[in-house]
Coordinates of C-alpha atoms and ligand atoms in Angstrom, one line a residue:
M1 CA -161.9 299.1 151.5
R2 CA -158.2 298.3 152.2
T3 CA -155.3 301.0 152.5
F4 CA -152.6 300.5 150.9
P5 CA -149.9 303.0 152.3
V6 CA -146.8 303.9 149.6
V7 CA -144.2 306.3 150.6
F8 CA -142.7 308.3 147.8
T9 CA -139.0 309.1 147.9
G10 CA -136.4 310.4 145.4
H11 CA -133.2 312.6 145.4
V12 CA -134.0 316.4 145.6
D13 CA -135.8 317.8 142.0
H14 CA -136.1 314.4 140.5
G15 CA -139.7 315.0 140.3
K16 CA -141.3 313.6 143.2
S17 CA -143.8 316.2 144.1
T18 CA -144.6 316.3 140.5
L19 CA -145.1 312.7 140.0
V20 CA -147.4 312.5 143.3
S21 CA -149.2 315.3 142.0
R22 CA -149.8 313.7 138.4
L23 CA -150.9 310.5 139.9
L24 CA -153.7 312.4 142.1
L25 CA -154.8 314.3 139.0
D26 CA -154.9 311.3 136.6
T27 CA -156.7 309.3 139.3
G28 CA -159.5 312.0 139.6
Y29 CA -158.4 313.4 143.0
F30 CA -158.4 317.1 142.4
P31 CA -161.4 318.7 142.2
D32 CA -162.8 320.0 138.3
G33 CA -161.2 323.3 137.8
K34 CA -158.2 323.4 139.8
L35 CA -155.9 322.6 137.1
T36 CA -157.4 325.0 134.9
E37 CA -156.9 327.6 137.6
L38 CA -153.3 326.7 137.7
E39 CA -152.8 327.2 134.0
R40 CA -154.6 330.5 133.9
A41 CA -152.1 331.7 136.8
A42 CA -149.1 330.4 135.3
Q43 CA -150.3 331.9 132.1
R44 CA -150.7 335.3 133.9
R45 CA -147.3 335.1 135.5
G46 CA -145.7 333.9 132.2
V47 CA -144.1 330.9 133.9
P48 CA -144.6 327.3 133.0
L49 CA -147.1 325.3 134.8
E50 CA -145.9 323.4 137.7
I51 CA -148.5 320.8 138.3
S52 CA -146.8 320.0 141.9
F53 CA -148.4 323.3 143.0
L54 CA -151.5 321.4 143.2
L55 CA -150.1 319.7 146.4
D56 CA -149.6 323.3 148.0
S57 CA -152.9 323.7 148.5
F58 CA -152.9 320.5 150.8
Q59 CA -149.7 321.5 152.6
V60 CA -151.0 324.1 154.8
E61 CA -153.4 321.6 156.0
R62 CA -151.1 319.0 156.4
D63 CA -148.7 321.1 158.0
Q64 CA -151.4 322.0 160.6
A65 CA -151.6 318.6 161.4
I66 CA -149.8 317.9 164.4
T67 CA -149.6 314.3 163.9
I68 CA -147.1 312.0 162.1
D69 CA -149.7 311.8 159.8
A70 CA -147.9 312.1 156.5
T71 CA -150.5 310.1 154.8
R72 CA -153.3 312.6 154.6
I73 CA -153.3 312.0 150.9
W74 CA -155.3 309.5 149.1
F75 CA -156.1 308.3 145.7
C76 CA -158.5 305.4 144.8
T77 CA -158.5 303.0 142.1
A78 CA -161.2 299.9 141.6
A79 CA -159.0 297.8 143.6
R80 CA -158.1 299.8 146.8
R81 CA -157.3 303.2 148.2
Y82 CA -153.7 304.3 148.3
A83 CA -152.3 306.2 151.2
V84 CA -149.5 308.7 149.9
I85 CA -146.7 309.3 152.5
D86 CA -144.7 312.0 150.9
A87 CA -141.3 311.7 152.5
P88 CA -139.7 315.2 152.1
G89 CA -138.2 315.4 155.4
H90 CA -137.3 311.7 155.3
R91 CA -135.9 311.8 158.7
E92 CA -139.5 312.2 159.8
F93 CA -141.0 309.6 157.9
V94 CA -137.7 307.0 159.1
R95 CA -138.9 308.2 162.8
H96 CA -142.6 307.3 162.1
M97 CA -141.5 304.0 160.6
V98 CA -139.4 302.9 163.3
S99 CA -141.7 303.9 165.9
G100 CA -144.5 302.3 164.2
A101 CA -146.5 305.6 163.7
A102 CA -146.4 304.5 160.0
D103 CA -146.4 301.4 157.8
A104 CA -145.5 301.9 154.4
L105 CA -146.1 298.6 152.3
A106 CA -143.9 299.7 149.5
A107 CA -141.8 302.6 148.2
V108 CA -141.9 304.5 144.7
V109 CA -138.3 306.1 144.4
V110 CA -138.3 308.7 141.8
V111 CA -135.0 308.9 139.8
D112 CA -134.0 311.6 137.0
A113 CA -133.2 309.9 133.9
A114 CA -130.4 312.3 132.9
E115 CA -128.8 312.6 136.2
G116 CA -129.2 309.0 137.4
L117 CA -129.1 308.0 141.0
G118 CA -128.5 310.8 143.3
E119 CA -127.1 310.5 146.7
Q120 CA -130.3 310.4 148.4
T121 CA -131.5 307.5 146.0
R122 CA -128.6 305.6 147.5
R123 CA -129.3 306.6 151.0
H124 CA -132.8 306.0 150.7
A125 CA -132.3 302.5 148.9
L126 CA -130.2 301.4 152.2
L127 CA -132.2 303.0 154.6
L128 CA -135.7 301.5 153.2
P129 CA -135.2 298.1 154.2
L130 CA -134.1 299.0 157.7
V131 CA -137.7 300.7 158.4
G132 CA -139.2 297.6 156.8
V133 CA -140.1 298.7 153.5
T134 CA -138.6 295.7 151.3
R135 CA -140.0 296.3 148.0
A136 CA -139.8 299.6 145.5
I137 CA -141.2 300.7 142.1
V138 CA -138.7 303.1 140.5
A139 CA -139.7 305.9 138.2
V140 CA -137.2 306.8 135.9
N141 CA -138.4 310.3 135.5
K142 CA -138.0 313.1 132.7
M143 CA -137.7 310.6 130.1
D144 CA -138.2 313.7 127.7
T145 CA -134.9 315.2 128.7
V146 CA -133.0 312.3 127.5
G147 CA -135.0 312.2 124.0
F148 CA -137.1 309.2 125.4
S149 CA -133.9 307.0 124.9
A150 CA -134.6 303.4 125.4
A151 CA -130.5 303.2 126.2
R152 CA -130.4 305.7 128.8
Y153 CA -133.4 304.0 130.4
A154 CA -131.8 300.8 130.2
A155 CA -128.4 302.2 131.7
V156 CA -130.1 303.6 134.6
K157 CA -132.3 300.4 135.2
A158 CA -129.1 298.4 135.2
E159 CA -127.5 301.1 138.0
L160 CA -130.8 300.6 140.1
E161 CA -130.6 296.8 139.9
A162 CA -127.2 296.9 140.8
L163 CA -127.7 299.2 144.1
F164 CA -131.2 297.1 145.2
V165 CA -129.0 293.9 144.9
Q166 CA -126.6 295.5 147.3
T167 CA -129.2 297.0 149.8
G168 CA -131.6 294.1 149.7
L169 CA -134.3 296.0 148.5
T170 CA -136.5 294.3 146.0
L171 CA -137.0 296.2 143.0
A172 CA -140.6 295.4 142.0
A173 CA -140.6 297.2 138.5
T174 CA -139.2 300.1 137.0
V175 CA -141.2 302.4 134.9
P176 CA -140.0 305.3 132.3
T177 CA -142.0 308.3 133.1
V178 CA -142.5 311.8 132.4
A179 CA -144.3 312.7 135.5
R180 CA -144.8 316.3 134.3
D181 CA -147.2 315.1 131.1
G182 CA -148.3 311.9 132.7
D183 CA -146.5 309.5 130.5
N184 CA -146.6 306.1 132.1
V185 CA -148.1 307.4 135.4
A186 CA -151.6 306.6 135.3
R187 CA -151.9 306.0 131.6
P188 CA -149.5 304.7 128.9
S189 CA -147.3 306.8 126.7
T190 CA -147.2 306.9 122.9
R191 CA -143.8 308.7 123.1
M192 CA -141.9 305.2 124.4
P193 CA -143.3 302.5 122.2
W194 CA -140.1 300.5 123.1
Y195 CA -141.5 299.8 126.6
G196 CA -144.0 297.2 127.2
G197 CA -144.2 297.3 131.0
P198 CA -146.8 298.5 133.0
S199 CA -147.7 302.2 133.8
L200 CA -146.4 303.3 137.3
L201 CA -150.1 303.0 138.5
E202 CA -150.3 299.2 137.1
A203 CA -147.0 298.6 138.6
L204 CA -148.6 299.6 142.1
E205 CA -151.6 297.5 141.7
L206 CA -149.5 294.5 140.9
L207 CA -147.9 294.9 144.6
D208 CA -149.5 292.3 147.0
G209 CA -151.5 294.4 149.5
S210 CA -152.1 291.7 152.0
Q211 CA -150.6 293.2 155.3
A212 CA -150.8 289.3 156.6
R213 CA -147.1 288.3 157.5
G214 CA -146.0 284.7 157.2
G215 CA -143.6 282.9 158.8
P216 CA -143.7 281.4 162.5
V217 CA -145.8 282.8 165.3
R218 CA -145.1 285.9 166.9
F219 CA -147.3 287.5 169.2
A220 CA -145.6 290.5 171.2
V221 CA -147.4 291.1 174.7
H222 CA -148.3 294.8 174.9
D223 CA -150.1 294.7 178.2
V224 CA -152.0 292.1 180.8
Y225 CA -155.2 293.1 182.0
R226 CA -156.7 291.3 184.9
R227 CA -160.7 291.0 184.6
D228 CA -162.1 289.1 187.7
E229 CA -159.5 285.9 188.4
E230 CA -158.8 286.0 184.6
R231 CA -155.8 287.5 183.1
I232 CA -155.8 288.6 179.4
L233 CA -152.4 289.2 177.4
V234 CA -153.2 291.8 175.1
G235 CA -151.1 292.2 171.9
N236 CA -150.7 292.1 168.2
V237 CA -150.2 289.1 166.3
G238 CA -147.0 289.9 164.4
A239 CA -147.0 286.8 162.1
G240 CA -148.6 283.4 161.8
R241 CA -151.9 282.4 163.1
I242 CA -153.0 281.6 166.7
Q243 CA -155.8 279.0 167.6
A244 CA -157.3 278.6 171.1
G245 CA -155.7 275.0 172.1
A246 CA -152.3 276.0 170.8
T247 CA -149.3 275.5 173.0
L248 CA -147.4 279.0 172.9
T249 CA -144.0 279.6 174.6
F250 CA -142.8 282.9 175.8
A251 CA -139.6 284.5 175.5
P252 CA -137.3 285.2 177.5
S253 CA -138.9 283.0 179.9
R254 CA -139.5 280.1 177.9
D255 CA -142.6 279.3 180.0
R256 CA -145.3 277.3 178.2
A257 CA -149.0 277.4 178.3
R258 CA -151.8 276.9 176.0
V259 CA -154.3 279.5 175.0
K260 CA -157.6 279.0 176.6
R261 CA -159.5 281.6 174.8
I262 CA -159.0 284.2 172.0
V263 CA -160.9 287.1 173.3
R264 CA -161.7 289.8 170.6
F265 CA -165.0 291.4 169.3
P266 CA -167.0 290.5 167.7
A267 CA -166.2 286.8 169.2
S268 CA -165.4 284.2 167.0
D269 CA -163.4 280.9 167.0
E270 CA -161.6 281.6 163.7
P271 CA -157.8 281.7 164.3
A272 CA -156.2 285.1 164.9
V273 CA -154.0 286.1 162.2
A274 CA -151.3 288.5 161.6
G275 CA -152.3 292.2 161.8
E276 CA -154.9 291.4 164.2
A277 CA -155.1 293.0 168.0
I278 CA -156.3 290.2 170.1
G279 CA -156.4 289.6 173.8
M280 CA -155.7 285.9 174.8
T281 CA -156.0 283.9 178.4
L282 CA -154.0 281.0 178.9
D283 CA -154.8 277.8 180.6
H284 CA -152.3 278.0 183.4
P285 CA -151.0 281.3 185.3
I286 CA -147.5 282.0 184.2
F287 CA -145.5 284.9 184.6
V288 CA -145.9 287.1 181.4
G289 CA -145.2 290.9 181.1
P290 CA -145.8 293.4 178.3
G291 CA -142.5 293.0 175.8
D292 CA -142.7 289.4 176.2
V293 CA -143.0 287.5 172.9
A294 CA -145.0 284.3 172.5
S295 CA -144.4 281.7 169.8
E296 CA -144.9 278.2 169.0
I297 CA -142.2 275.7 170.8
G298 CA -140.4 274.8 167.6
T299 CA -139.9 278.4 166.2
P300 CA -138.9 280.7 169.1
P301 CA -137.3 283.9 168.6
Q302 CA -133.5 284.6 169.3
I303 CA -132.8 285.2 172.9
A304 CA -129.9 287.5 172.6
A305 CA -127.6 289.3 175.1
A306 CA -125.6 291.2 172.1
V307 CA -126.4 291.3 168.5
K308 CA -124.8 292.4 165.5
A309 CA -127.0 295.2 163.4
T310 CA -127.2 297.5 160.6
V311 CA -128.4 300.9 162.1
F312 CA -129.1 304.3 160.8
W313 CA -128.6 307.4 163.1
L314 CA -130.9 310.6 162.7
D315 CA -130.2 312.3 165.9
R316 CA -128.0 315.8 165.5
V317 CA -126.0 314.5 168.4
P318 CA -123.6 311.7 167.5
L319 CA -123.9 308.1 168.7
A320 CA -120.5 307.1 170.3
I321 CA -119.2 303.7 171.4
G322 CA -120.0 303.1 174.9
E323 CA -123.6 305.1 174.8
H324 CA -126.6 303.5 176.6
L325 CA -129.7 303.6 174.2
R326 CA -133.3 301.9 174.9
M327 CA -133.8 299.4 172.2
R328 CA -137.6 298.9 171.5
C329 CA -138.2 295.5 169.4
G330 CA -141.8 294.6 169.0
T331 CA -143.0 295.6 172.3
R332 CA -139.9 295.5 174.5
D333 CA -137.7 297.8 175.6
V334 CA -134.1 297.2 176.8
T335 CA -131.4 299.3 177.5
V336 CA -128.2 298.5 175.2
V337 CA -124.8 299.7 175.2
L338 CA -123.2 300.8 171.8
D339 CA -120.2 298.1 172.3
A340 CA -118.5 298.8 168.8
I341 CA -119.1 300.0 165.4
S342 CA -117.6 297.9 163.0
G343 CA -117.9 300.8 160.0
A344 CA -119.9 303.1 158.7
I345 CA -121.3 302.6 155.6
D346 CA -120.2 304.8 152.5
I347 CA -123.0 305.5 150.4
E348 CA -121.1 305.7 147.2
T349 CA -118.9 302.5 147.5
F350 CA -120.8 300.7 150.1
E351 CA -117.3 300.3 151.4
E352 CA -117.4 300.3 155.5
R353 CA -115.0 302.9 157.0
P354 CA -114.1 302.8 160.6
T355 CA -115.3 305.6 163.1
A356 CA -115.9 306.0 166.7
A357 CA -119.4 307.5 166.3
L358 CA -122.2 307.8 164.2
A359 CA -123.0 311.1 162.6
R360 CA -126.5 312.1 161.8
N361 CA -127.7 310.1 158.7
D362 CA -124.8 307.6 159.1
I363 CA -125.8 304.1 158.4
A364 CA -123.5 301.5 160.1
Q365 CA -122.7 298.3 161.1
V366 CA -122.9 297.8 165.1
T367 CA -122.7 295.6 167.9
L368 CA -125.4 296.3 170.7
R369 CA -125.3 294.6 174.0
G370 CA -128.3 294.4 176.1
L371 CA -128.2 295.1 179.6
G372 CA -131.6 292.8 179.8
P373 CA -132.3 289.9 177.6
L374 CA -133.1 290.9 173.9
V375 CA -136.0 289.1 172.0
V376 CA -135.2 289.2 168.4
D377 CA -135.7 287.6 165.0
L378 CA -133.0 288.0 162.3
H379 CA -133.5 290.0 159.2
P380 CA -135.9 290.2 157.1
A381 CA -138.5 288.7 159.7
P382 CA -140.7 291.6 161.1
L383 CA -138.9 291.1 164.9
A384 CA -135.7 291.9 163.4
R385 CA -136.4 295.6 163.2
F386 CA -135.8 297.9 166.2
A387 CA -136.2 301.8 167.2
L388 CA -133.3 303.3 169.4
Y389 CA -134.5 305.8 171.7
R390 CA -132.3 308.6 173.4
G391 CA -134.0 309.6 176.1
D392 CA -138.0 310.0 175.0
A393 CA -136.9 310.7 171.1
V394 CA -136.3 308.2 168.6
G395 CA -132.6 308.7 167.7
G396 CA -132.3 306.0 165.1
G397 CA -133.3 302.3 164.5
G398 CA -132.2 299.1 162.5
I399 CA -132.0 295.7 161.7
V400 CA -130.7 292.5 163.5
R401 CA -128.4 290.7 161.3
T402 CA -127.0 288.3 163.7
V403 CA -126.8 287.1 167.3
V404 CA -123.3 287.3 168.6
A405 CA -123.9 286.1 172.2
R406 CA -127.2 284.1 173.7
S407 CA -128.4 285.9 177.0
D408 CA -128.2 282.2 178.3
A409 CA -125.1 281.3 177.1
P410 CA -122.0 281.1 179.2
E411 CA -119.2 283.4 179.0
G412 CA -117.5 283.4 175.6
S413 CA -119.8 280.5 174.2
A414 CA -122.1 281.5 171.3
V415 CA -124.4 278.8 171.8
N416 CA -125.1 276.8 174.6
D417 CA -127.9 274.5 176.3
S418 CA -130.8 276.2 176.8
S419 CA -131.5 274.0 180.1
L420 CA -129.3 276.0 182.0
P421 CA -130.0 278.7 184.2
P422 CA -129.1 282.2 183.2
R423 CA -126.0 283.5 184.7
V424 CA -124.6 287.0 185.3
T425 CA -121.3 287.0 185.2
A426 CA -118.3 289.5 186.6
L427 CA -118.1 290.7 182.9
D428 CA -121.5 291.2 182.7
R429 CA -121.4 293.5 185.9
M430 CA -118.2 295.1 184.9
R431 CA -119.5 296.2 181.5
R432 CA -122.8 297.5 183.2
Y433 CA -120.9 299.4 186.0
G434 CA -117.8 300.3 184.2
H435 CA -115.4 298.9 187.0
R436 CA -114.4 295.7 188.4
G437 CA -115.5 294.6 192.0
L438 CA -112.8 295.0 194.5
V439 CA -112.2 294.9 198.1
V440 CA -110.3 297.3 199.9
W441 CA -109.0 296.8 203.3
L442 CA -108.0 299.8 205.2
T443 CA -105.8 299.4 208.4
G444 CA -103.9 301.9 210.8
G445 CA -104.0 305.5 210.6
T446 CA -104.5 308.1 213.6
A447 CA -107.8 307.0 215.1
G448 CA -111.0 307.9 213.4
D449 CA -108.5 308.5 210.2
A450 CA -109.9 305.4 208.3
P451 CA -113.3 305.6 208.5
A452 CA -113.2 309.3 207.5
L453 CA -111.0 308.2 204.7
A454 CA -113.3 305.5 203.5
A455 CA -116.2 307.6 203.7
H456 CA -114.6 310.3 201.4
V457 CA -113.3 307.6 199.0
E458 CA -116.5 306.0 198.8
A459 CA -118.2 309.4 198.0
A460 CA -115.7 310.2 195.3
L461 CA -116.4 307.1 193.6
F462 CA -120.0 306.7 194.3
F463 CA -120.8 310.0 192.7
A464 CA -118.6 309.3 189.6
G465 CA -120.9 306.4 189.0
A466 CA -119.3 303.5 190.8
V467 CA -121.3 300.6 192.6
T468 CA -119.8 301.2 196.4
A469 CA -120.2 300.2 200.1
V470 CA -118.1 300.9 203.2
V471 CA -117.8 297.7 205.8
V472 CA -116.8 298.7 209.2
A473 CA -115.6 295.9 211.5
E474 CA -114.9 297.9 214.7
E475 CA -117.3 300.3 216.6
R476 CA -115.5 303.3 218.1
A477 CA -116.9 305.2 221.1
A478 CA -117.4 309.0 220.5
G479 CA -114.3 311.0 220.9
G480 CA -112.4 308.1 219.2
A481 CA -111.6 305.6 222.0
R482 CA -111.4 302.3 221.1
L483 CA -113.7 299.6 222.4
A484 CA -112.4 296.6 223.8
A485 CA -110.5 294.5 221.0
D486 CA -112.8 291.7 219.6
A487 CA -112.4 288.7 221.9
D488 CA -113.9 286.3 219.2
D489 CA -110.5 285.5 217.8
G490 CA -111.1 287.4 214.3
A491 CA -114.4 285.9 214.0
A492 CA -115.7 289.8 213.1
A493 CA -112.9 290.2 210.7
R494 CA -113.8 287.2 208.7
R495 CA -117.4 288.2 208.9
C496 CA -116.0 291.0 207.4
A497 CA -114.1 289.8 204.9
A498 CA -116.8 287.4 203.5
A499 CA -119.6 290.3 203.3
A500 CA -116.6 292.5 201.6
A501 CA -115.9 289.4 199.1
A502 CA -120.1 289.2 198.7
L503 CA -120.2 292.6 197.4
A504 CA -117.2 292.6 195.3
D505 CA -118.5 289.5 193.7
A506 CA -121.7 291.5 193.0
G507 CA -119.2 293.9 191.2
C508 CA -118.9 296.5 193.8
I509 CA -116.0 298.4 195.1
A510 CA -116.2 297.4 199.1
I511 CA -114.3 299.5 201.4
V512 CA -113.3 297.7 204.4
V513 CA -112.3 299.2 207.7
A514 CA -110.9 296.9 210.1
P515 CA -108.0 297.9 211.9
G516 CA -107.7 294.9 214.0
A517 CA -107.1 292.1 211.4
T518 CA -104.5 289.7 212.1
R519 CA -102.0 288.3 209.5
A520 CA -103.9 285.2 209.1
D521 CA -107.6 287.6 208.9
L522 CA -105.9 289.5 205.9
A523 CA -104.6 286.2 203.9
Y524 CA -108.2 284.7 204.4
A525 CA -109.9 288.0 203.3
R526 CA -107.5 288.2 200.1
D527 CA -108.1 284.4 199.3
L528 CA -111.7 285.0 198.9
V529 CA -111.2 287.5 196.3
P530 CA -108.0 286.7 194.4
G531 CA -106.7 289.2 192.3
A532 CA -109.5 291.6 193.6
F533 CA -107.7 292.6 197.1
I534 CA -105.9 295.6 198.1
D535 CA -104.6 295.6 201.5
V536 CA -104.0 299.3 202.4
R537 CA -102.1 300.6 205.5
L538 CA -102.4 304.0 206.6
R539 CA -99.5 305.8 208.2
A540 CA -100.5 307.0 211.4
R541 CA -100.0 310.9 212.0
L542 CA -99.7 310.9 215.8
A543 CA -97.1 308.9 217.3
A544 CA -99.5 307.4 219.7
D545 CA -101.2 305.6 217.2
A546 CA -98.0 304.5 215.3
D547 CA -96.6 302.8 218.8
G548 CA -99.3 300.2 218.5
V549 CA -102.6 301.0 220.7
D550 CA -103.9 297.6 220.8
D551 CA -106.3 297.2 217.8
G552 CA -105.8 293.5 217.9
T553 CA -103.6 293.1 215.0
D554 CA -100.9 290.5 215.9
M555 CA -98.3 292.8 214.1
S556 CA -96.0 295.6 214.7
P557 CA -96.5 298.8 212.7
A558 CA -93.3 298.0 210.8
E559 CA -94.4 294.5 210.3
R560 CA -97.8 295.7 209.1
E561 CA -96.5 298.2 206.7
S562 CA -94.1 295.5 204.6
A563 CA -97.0 293.0 204.7
A564 CA -99.5 295.7 203.0
D565 CA -99.8 296.2 199.6
V566 CA -99.5 300.0 199.7
V567 CA -98.8 302.3 202.5
I568 CA -100.1 305.7 202.2
D569 CA -99.6 308.9 204.1
D570 CA -101.9 309.9 207.0
D571 CA -102.7 313.6 205.2
P572 CA -106.3 313.5 204.6
A573 CA -106.7 315.3 201.3
R574 CA -103.8 313.3 199.9
S575 CA -104.5 310.0 201.4
T576 CA -107.8 310.4 199.7
R577 CA -106.2 311.3 196.5
E578 CA -103.8 308.5 196.6
L579 CA -106.4 306.0 197.5
L580 CA -108.7 307.0 194.9
A581 CA -105.6 306.5 192.3
L582 CA -105.2 303.3 193.5
I583 CA -108.4 301.9 193.5
R584 CA -109.2 303.5 189.8
A585 CA -106.2 301.6 188.6
A586 CA -107.2 298.2 190.5
A587 CA -111.1 298.6 189.3
A588 CA -110.2 299.6 185.9
P589 CA -112.0 297.3 183.3
R590 CA -109.6 295.1 181.7
Ligands
GDP601 P1 -139.0 317.3 143.9 O1 -137.6 318.0 144.6 O2 -138.6 315.4 143.7 O3 -140.3 317.0 144.7 O4 -139.4 317.6 142.3 P2 -140.4 318.5 141.8 O5 -141.6 317.4 141.7 O6 -140.3 319.8 142.6 O7 -139.7 318.8 140.3 C1 -138.7 319.4 140.1 C2 -138.4 320.1 138.7 O8 -138.4 318.8 137.6 C3 -140.0 320.9 138.6 O9 -139.4 322.0 138.0 C4 -140.7 320.1 137.5 O10 -141.4 320.7 136.8 C5 -139.5 319.3 136.7 N1 -140.1 317.8 136.5 C6 -140.6 316.9 137.2 N2 -141.3 315.9 136.5 C7 -140.8 316.3 135.2 C8 -140.5 315.5 133.7 O11 -140.9 314.2 133.8 N3 -140.0 316.3 133.1 C9 -139.5 317.4 132.9 N4 -138.7 318.2 131.9 N5 -139.2 318.1 134.0 C10 -140.0 317.6 135.1

């Protein structure tokens, strides 16, 4: 028998536990005598009977189950078995949904008829679509407290309809109930003759229970096994059907291959369908790894560099702009940066208010930028859903709304010709490293000072998270005496310049120690990295150096000083400080 997992949610005290208990009671889940036992106990203590106490007898057992398994309660009808996901701590449920540990096919939302929509009703209605629950049945409960009023029911129903339209949740049915007494739960009510619709249980039975998802083929590669000469891609068919002989394209590489064989047990020639876990072999070897997504050629997923998404945040520690997280979409993990928050959604008004960080339980529209290609579909396709991990824990999740940059698009363009190879731009590097690439060219100083200064400055930058390198042009013998100046007419300085420029292009802060640079060498080096070159002259501490020991340059110390971008003092502590300030300003992202 197929299991149909359904999550029960609702504002606290609106009657969720009572409704679940009533459903279990009226479908014969509880052993005979259990209710009588409760009734007697209630009588003895002179308190009204709370049938939700029936659930408590299971609570202990459930609490001991270490797992995520919120679905230890089932009830059966002739048609199917329902797994009840009771979401008291909705946070846990949400975590399980986004991490794939739970998979509710529908929700029952309980709303108190007298109170109307509660804050949690609104939050859940917003949240459910974000975790992949797209339809819900609403029980307008405690109808006895509003005198079974058809008008009150209609008013709450209208409010719900408006809410569901706003959140994109499908309202499969609304049912007026009295959970406490069982009206319209598993059996019809005689107290609301104006209601001609199904009971809650009937409404559940009417929901399509096939878990098969339509839409274009999606196969997220979970792993690749090698057996003899064969490589078997293992994964889940997320949508569509896959048959031997079909040509598939794999994202993000776009490599193509035909399915040679579908590997499963027991073997069969039937096409693999959504929901099935299979292995497959390909007709020729291509490079495919875990996290890649196979599709049919005309209907690939998006390969994105950045997406706009609706996310929810669960962690106690707020999520701030600029933070790095791991985004898991399908089987793919990519580090993403929270680039922007366009607004946190106000639960009451659905308006977006500006914020720089997401607090616990916030739901917001954001921009996420991948440090690698994101392979996604747009909501409501299944591959639009993702979880956000902070460290090893699920911190939140969400759905992809739009792609704002294709991963293979040239800078600034939203769309591009997919035949172009991908390109990592200076902007990409700057965003990852947090600074611009730069060449800092040091000359002058008292013998040995420039290399020491370079080392200090590099260490300070590096340990603050920068990408750095030191390029030294000239060997120095022990004791600080210079070796003979390069006799190769500046070839060494130009090699240095080229190496430093390549490093700067790769996003690095390259500190060059090349005292023997001529005017022409410096001009050459500067031209290689337009706008990213600092010519630093270190003023000599010792007269001997200032007098111009032959370091190969064609300039006098005075000429050198006037040509340099900056002249800094040859005092070890101060020069490090000054130079760092200079570099930070020049390398700052802009
Ligand atoms: P939960 O917090 O949503 O799980 O709410 P409970 O199921 O614990 O119910 C809260 C209170 O509402 C309890 O005292 C229930 O007996 C009461 N209750 C639940 N359903 C009904 C109902 O249909 N009518 C009335 N009058 N009270 C109800």
